[in-house]
Structure formats: C-alpha cells, structure tokens
Short mmCIF file of C-alpha atoms in Angstrom, two decimals:
data_model
loop_
_atom_site.label_atom_id
_atom_site.label_comp_id
_atom_site.label_asym_id
_atom_site.label_seq_id
_atom_site.Cartn_x
_atom_site.Cartn_y
_atom_site.Cartn_z
CA MET A 1 245.25 261.84 143.37
CA PRO A 2 246.92 258.73 144.87
CA GLN A 3 250.54 258.17 143.84
CA PRO A 4 253.05 255.40 144.63
CA PRO A 5 254.85 256.57 147.82
CA GLU A 6 258.40 256.06 146.52
CA GLN A 7 257.55 257.87 143.31
CA LEU A 8 256.09 260.79 145.25
CA ARG A 9 259.18 261.05 147.45
CA SER A 10 261.41 260.98 144.39
CA ARG A 11 259.39 263.62 142.57
CA LYS A 12 259.49 265.96 145.56
CA ARG A 13 263.28 265.88 145.54
CA GLU A 14 263.36 266.30 141.77
CA ALA A 15 261.16 269.39 142.05
CA LEU A 16 263.44 270.83 144.73
CA ALA A 17 266.52 270.13 142.60
CA ALA A 18 264.85 271.84 139.63
CA LEU A 19 264.13 274.98 141.66
CA LEU A 20 267.73 275.13 142.81
CA ALA A 21 269.00 274.46 139.28
CA ILE A 22 267.15 277.44 137.80
CA GLY A 23 268.74 279.73 140.37
CA ILE A 24 266.41 279.93 143.37
CA ASP A 25 268.68 280.83 146.29
CA PRO A 26 267.73 279.00 149.52
CA GLU A 27 269.39 281.82 151.45
CA ARG A 28 266.81 284.26 150.09
CA ALA A 29 263.83 281.97 149.48
CA THR A 30 262.19 279.49 151.83
CA LEU A 31 262.08 276.12 150.11
CA PHE A 32 260.11 273.33 151.78
CA TYR A 33 257.74 270.45 151.16
CA GLN A 34 254.13 271.20 152.00
CA SER A 35 253.97 267.93 153.93
CA SER A 36 256.72 269.21 156.25
CA VAL A 37 254.40 271.90 157.63
CA PRO A 38 251.26 270.37 159.24
CA ALA A 39 249.77 273.84 159.73
CA HIS A 40 248.78 273.86 156.05
CA SER A 41 246.41 270.94 156.60
CA GLU A 42 245.21 272.31 159.93
CA LEU A 43 244.26 275.66 158.43
CA MET A 44 242.65 273.94 155.47
CA TRP A 45 240.20 272.16 157.78
CA ILE A 46 239.38 275.37 159.61
CA LEU A 47 238.84 277.27 156.35
CA SER A 48 236.63 274.48 155.03
CA CYS A 49 234.18 275.20 157.84
CA THR A 50 233.41 278.60 156.30
CA ALA A 51 234.09 277.80 152.62
CA SER A 52 231.17 277.75 150.20
CA VAL A 53 230.34 274.47 148.46
CA GLY A 54 228.58 276.49 145.78
CA TYR A 55 231.74 278.46 145.09
CA LEU A 56 233.81 275.27 144.94
CA SER A 57 231.34 273.68 142.54
CA ARG A 58 231.91 276.57 140.12
CA MET A 59 235.69 276.10 140.12
CA THR A 60 237.07 274.88 136.82
CA GLN A 61 239.99 272.69 137.91
CA TRP A 62 238.09 269.64 139.16
CA LYS A 63 236.07 269.62 135.96
CA SER A 64 239.21 269.82 133.83
CA LYS A 65 240.90 267.03 135.78
CA LEU A 66 237.90 264.77 135.18
CA ASN A 67 237.56 265.88 131.53
CA LEU A 68 234.08 267.22 132.19
CA ASP A 69 232.26 270.07 130.54
CA GLN A 70 232.73 273.34 132.41
CA LYS A 71 228.94 273.54 132.82
CA SER A 72 229.00 270.34 134.89
CA SER A 73 227.98 270.44 138.55
CA ILE A 74 228.45 268.11 141.51
CA GLU A 75 224.83 267.07 141.09
CA ASP A 76 225.52 265.56 137.67
CA ARG A 77 225.58 261.79 137.75
CA GLN A 78 228.85 261.47 135.84
CA ALA A 79 230.61 264.01 138.04
CA GLY A 80 229.26 262.62 141.29
CA SER A 81 230.43 259.09 140.55
CA ARG A 82 234.02 260.12 139.81
CA LEU A 83 234.66 263.21 141.92
CA LYS A 84 236.71 262.72 145.08
CA LEU A 85 236.60 265.12 148.02
CA GLY A 86 240.35 265.73 147.85
CA LEU A 87 240.11 267.04 144.30
CA PHE A 88 236.92 269.01 144.93
CA SER A 89 238.27 270.74 148.04
CA TYR A 90 241.82 271.22 146.74
CA PRO A 91 241.28 274.99 146.32
CA VAL A 92 240.76 275.19 150.10
CA LEU A 93 244.18 273.63 150.64
CA GLN A 94 245.67 276.00 148.11
CA ALA A 95 244.09 278.89 149.99
CA ALA A 96 245.60 277.60 153.23
CA ASP A 97 249.01 277.38 151.55
CA ILE A 98 248.79 281.10 150.85
CA LEU A 99 247.01 282.39 153.94
CA VAL A 100 249.04 280.48 156.53
CA HIS A 101 252.15 282.48 155.57
CA ARG A 102 250.30 285.83 155.37
CA ALA A 103 251.23 286.44 151.74
CA THR A 104 250.26 289.93 150.61
CA HIS A 105 250.84 289.43 146.87
CA VAL A 106 250.80 286.21 144.83
CA PRO A 107 252.10 285.97 141.23
CA VAL A 108 249.79 283.77 139.17
CA GLY A 109 249.01 282.98 135.57
CA HIS A 110 245.63 283.78 134.09
CA ASP A 111 244.49 280.19 134.64
CA GLN A 112 245.11 280.49 138.39
CA GLN A 113 243.28 283.77 138.99
CA GLN A 114 240.15 281.91 140.03
CA HIS A 115 242.05 280.04 142.74
CA LEU A 116 243.50 283.23 144.17
CA GLU A 117 240.09 284.85 144.18
CA PHE A 118 238.85 281.84 146.13
CA ALA A 119 241.72 282.28 148.61
CA ARG A 120 240.60 285.88 149.10
CA GLU A 121 237.05 284.63 149.61
CA CYS A 122 238.27 282.19 152.28
CA ALA A 123 240.11 284.96 154.10
CA THR A 124 237.08 287.25 153.92
CA ASN A 125 234.72 284.55 155.21
CA PHE A 126 237.00 283.71 158.12
CA ASN A 127 237.57 287.36 159.04
CA HIS A 128 233.84 288.04 158.91
CA ALA A 129 233.18 285.18 161.31
CA TYR A 130 236.12 285.54 163.71
CA GLY A 131 237.72 288.95 163.29
CA ASN A 132 240.36 290.38 161.01
CA HIS A 133 243.19 287.84 161.37
CA LEU A 134 243.92 286.59 157.85
CA VAL A 135 245.45 288.62 155.01
CA ALA A 136 243.48 288.67 151.75
CA PRO A 137 246.29 288.57 149.14
CA GLN A 138 246.47 290.69 146.02
CA THR A 139 246.86 289.16 142.56
CA LEU A 140 250.06 289.78 140.62
CA ILE A 141 249.94 288.76 136.96
CA PRO A 142 253.52 288.88 135.65
CA PRO A 143 254.09 289.78 131.98
CA VAL A 144 254.99 286.25 130.92
CA HIS A 145 253.59 284.01 128.24
CA ARG A 146 251.38 281.03 128.83
CA VAL A 147 253.24 278.23 127.10
CA MET A 148 250.94 275.77 125.38
CA SER A 149 251.28 272.06 124.67
CA LEU A 150 253.46 271.11 121.70
CA THR A 151 251.04 268.36 120.67
CA ASP A 152 247.82 270.29 121.38
CA PRO A 153 248.54 274.04 121.27
CA THR A 154 245.03 274.86 122.46
CA SER A 155 245.88 273.41 125.89
CA LYS A 156 248.44 274.55 128.45
CA MET A 157 251.79 272.76 128.53
CA SER A 158 251.69 270.47 131.55
CA LYS A 159 254.14 268.10 133.19
CA SER A 160 251.27 265.78 134.08
CA HIS A 161 250.09 265.30 130.48
CA LYS A 162 250.35 261.69 129.34
CA ALA A 163 252.19 262.62 126.12
CA GLU A 164 255.88 263.23 126.82
CA LYS A 165 256.30 265.08 123.52
CA SER A 166 253.74 267.66 124.65
CA ARG A 167 256.19 269.41 126.99
CA ILE A 168 259.77 270.61 127.36
CA LEU A 169 261.45 269.87 130.67
CA ILE A 170 264.45 271.75 131.99
CA THR A 171 266.00 268.32 132.49
CA ASP A 172 265.67 267.41 128.79
CA ALA A 173 268.86 266.85 126.83
CA PRO A 174 269.36 269.19 123.82
CA LYS A 175 268.61 266.36 121.37
CA ASP A 176 265.31 265.66 123.15
CA ILE A 177 264.33 269.33 123.09
CA LYS A 178 265.01 269.50 119.36
CA ALA A 179 263.08 266.30 118.69
CA LYS A 180 260.04 267.52 120.63
CA ILE A 181 259.96 270.89 118.90
CA ALA A 182 260.52 269.27 115.50
CA SER A 183 257.39 267.18 116.05
CA ALA A 184 255.33 270.08 117.42
CA LYS A 185 251.91 270.49 115.83
CA THR A 186 251.68 273.40 113.39
CA ASP A 187 249.70 273.89 110.15
CA SER A 188 250.11 273.91 106.38
CA ILE A 189 249.59 277.65 105.87
CA PRO A 190 252.58 279.21 104.04
CA GLY A 191 254.76 281.67 105.94
CA ILE A 192 254.78 282.70 109.57
CA SER A 193 252.14 284.84 111.28
CA TYR A 194 250.95 285.33 114.84
CA ASP A 195 247.30 284.45 115.34
CA PRO A 196 246.57 282.20 118.36
CA ALA A 197 242.97 281.68 117.23
CA THR A 198 243.64 280.39 113.71
CA ARG A 199 247.30 279.33 113.99
CA PRO A 200 247.74 278.11 117.58
CA GLY A 201 250.74 275.88 116.85
CA ILE A 202 252.80 278.52 115.05
CA SER A 203 251.74 281.15 117.58
CA ASN A 204 252.85 278.93 120.46
CA LEU A 205 256.29 278.50 118.88
CA LEU A 206 256.55 282.27 118.49
CA ASP A 207 255.56 282.74 122.13
CA ILE A 208 258.29 280.32 123.19
CA LEU A 209 260.81 282.06 120.95
CA SER A 210 259.92 285.45 122.45
CA ILE A 211 260.76 284.16 125.94
CA PHE A 212 264.36 283.59 124.87
CA ASP A 213 264.71 286.46 122.40
CA ALA A 214 267.81 288.52 123.25
CA GLU A 215 266.15 291.69 121.96
CA GLY A 216 263.01 291.19 124.04
CA ARG A 217 260.71 291.17 121.02
CA GLN A 218 257.10 290.10 121.38
CA ALA A 219 255.67 287.17 119.44
CA ALA A 220 253.91 289.41 116.92
CA GLN A 221 257.15 291.28 116.23
CA LEU A 222 258.99 288.01 115.70
CA ALA A 223 256.28 286.85 113.30
CA GLU A 224 256.77 289.98 111.24
CA ALA A 225 260.55 289.61 111.27
CA TYR A 226 260.45 285.96 110.22
CA SER A 227 257.33 285.97 108.07
CA ASP A 228 259.10 284.30 105.13
CA LEU A 229 260.29 281.27 107.11
CA SER A 230 258.76 277.84 106.77
CA PRO A 231 257.38 276.06 109.86
CA LYS A 232 260.42 273.74 109.75
CA GLN A 233 262.81 276.70 109.78
CA LEU A 234 260.89 278.31 112.64
CA LYS A 235 261.09 275.09 114.64
CA GLU A 236 264.85 274.96 114.14
CA MET A 237 265.17 278.55 115.32
CA VAL A 238 263.01 277.88 118.38
CA SER A 239 264.99 274.73 119.19
CA ASP A 240 268.30 276.60 119.10
CA ALA A 241 266.88 279.39 121.29
CA VAL A 242 265.48 276.99 123.90
CA VAL A 243 268.65 274.88 124.05
CA THR A 244 270.77 278.01 124.48
CA GLY A 245 268.37 279.51 127.03
CA LEU A 246 268.35 276.38 129.16
CA ASP A 247 272.08 275.80 128.80
CA GLY A 248 273.63 274.79 132.11
CA ILE A 249 270.36 274.22 133.96
CA ARG A 250 270.23 270.52 133.12
CA ASP A 251 273.85 270.08 134.18
CA ARG A 252 273.18 271.83 137.50
CA TYR A 253 270.09 269.68 138.03
CA LEU A 254 271.98 266.44 137.40
CA GLU A 255 274.76 267.61 139.70
CA LEU A 256 272.29 268.32 142.51
CA VAL A 257 270.49 265.01 142.08
CA GLY A 258 273.84 263.27 141.97
CA LYS A 259 274.74 264.59 145.41
CA GLY A 260 272.15 262.26 146.87
CA ASP A 261 268.99 262.54 148.92
CA GLU A 262 270.75 263.71 152.08
CA TYR A 263 272.02 266.90 150.45
CA LEU A 264 268.61 267.94 149.13
CA ASP A 265 266.91 266.88 152.36
CA SER A 266 269.28 269.09 154.37
CA ILE A 267 268.32 272.14 152.29
CA GLU A 268 264.63 271.34 152.65
CA ALA A 269 264.97 270.84 156.40
CA VAL A 270 266.24 274.40 156.84
CA GLY A 271 263.39 275.81 154.77
CA ALA A 272 260.82 273.63 156.54
CA ARG A 273 261.92 274.93 159.93
CA LYS A 274 261.49 278.54 158.75
CA ALA A 275 258.12 277.70 157.21
CA ARG A 276 256.84 276.03 160.39
CA GLU A 277 257.82 279.10 162.41
CA SER A 278 256.05 281.38 159.93
CA ALA A 279 252.92 279.23 159.85
CA GLU A 280 252.78 278.88 163.63
CA GLU A 281 252.53 282.66 164.04
CA THR A 282 249.37 282.61 161.95
CA MET A 283 247.95 279.51 163.58
CA GLN A 284 248.29 280.96 167.07
CA LEU A 285 246.08 283.86 165.96
CA VAL A 286 243.63 281.53 164.21
CA ARG A 287 243.35 279.09 167.11
CA GLY A 288 242.80 281.91 169.56
CA ALA A 289 240.15 283.47 167.33
CA ILE A 290 238.08 280.29 167.02
CA GLY A 291 238.46 279.28 170.66
CA PHE A 292 240.99 276.45 170.50
#
C-alpha cells in the first residue's frame, strides 16, 4: 500500500528502535530493513514464475485487507476492481524473505500459518523445477497468546487499525495504557469467566493478564482466581500488570529515538551488510540453477 515517503522512513526507524528497546541484541540478531537487501525482491520475481495464482487467490490476507468475504475470488467484480498486484502477490515476497536466508524454522502465530505453508510451496515448486536448492522451512508455533483488539475483541490487535484505542503500544505512556484498557469493550455479565466465544472482551483481558502473570497462570486459571471481580476491577488489574510489564521499555525507546537517525542507521547498516552476504549465498545458487 502506498505511504508518504518521509512517514515510511520514520516508521522504519521507529520499528528498529522498538526492537532494540525490547531487548533484541544486534550482536546476536541481524537487524536490517528489507529494502536494504535487493535480493529479497530479486528472489520474489523468480519465485513468482513458479507460484500458483490459484493458491494465491485462496489466501486470506488480501481479502481481509479489502474487507471482502473469505469466499471472494479474483474473478469477483468487487475484488477485481480494488485488488492491486502488490497486495495479491505479497505472500510471494514474504516467501522470498524467508527462503533467501535459508531459514529452517520460522515462529509464527496461527494467523500466519497459511503464509508459511505458501513459502514451503514456493520452495517445493522451485526445487521441483530447478533442483534442490531452497530450504522448505518448518513451522514453529510458540505457546503465546493471540492478543485481540480492545475495541473489537473478535479481531486481532493491530498497529494498522484506524482506532488508536484498539491497541497498546510499547511506546504508550502508563496513563495512555490505563485509559485504553479502561475503555476496552467487555460485557454486562456479572463476575469473571473465561469463554472467548461468549465473552470475548473479558477473555481477551484475561489473556493479556496471563502474559504478565508472575506465577505463569493461564487465562482460565486467572478467571477462576478472580471470578468475583467486576469488569472494572479486572481492567484495573490488567492495567497495572501491563504498565509494570512494559516498565522501562518506553524509556529505552525514547532514548534510542532521541539519539537521532544516524545512530539507528549505523546499527541497521551493520545488519544490512550481514543480510546481503547471507542472501547472496542463496542467490548465487538460484541464479546458477535457472541459468543466469
């Protein structure tokens, strides 16, 4: 989706600062902007030559982005008039992101399993046509909760959602976190219970609370322990837990951003150089296999 250039540049640095603020060590992890490694786009084009349009048409993301029914197809008039190639073929780029660095295992949430399966399909198609050169990665589903929107607990919490109150950012001040959770959608049923189907708002708050629970209790256990609380009391408890859990991250983020663009760019430059070297190893094999 097109974005204002200056805004995009700013958001890239903000994302990098956020990763550093939560504790990602650039000495152990390779941090870089996708745009710094042209091999991602090069491999995407090559993979697109063996990718299935039928498979892409069954992917759910482009339909969700356009607010279309999941039964929609590219032949539908409404979809065809609004769908752009960049959005439709984005899973091919995502596959290239993974395959160009020969990842063997990729941690994903349940909503991203389809994309990883497509990446495996891309690797299989290429290997079938040109020989066994790409690694088909395995799926790793970590035991973490899928945090839902505060304003619509039936949808995933997303930074791109138009409603700012729908999400908690690690850069939010404590007062903003408390205000967002205080306004979170719940229900009028007395007491606290965990049932995502009938009580999605309360269940989402319990899921969030379980992430920060010092005893490692699951959401259902927390519901049992705090069954007599009111929704307001639960929100206050969740707010305190989130503020405590994110303590220090916002300060580190602001400190990193305050150091200026040059500091963040220098960290990214080191990671980008490593990433280009990693990607080039794969691309030499790929180019040789297809005859370039």
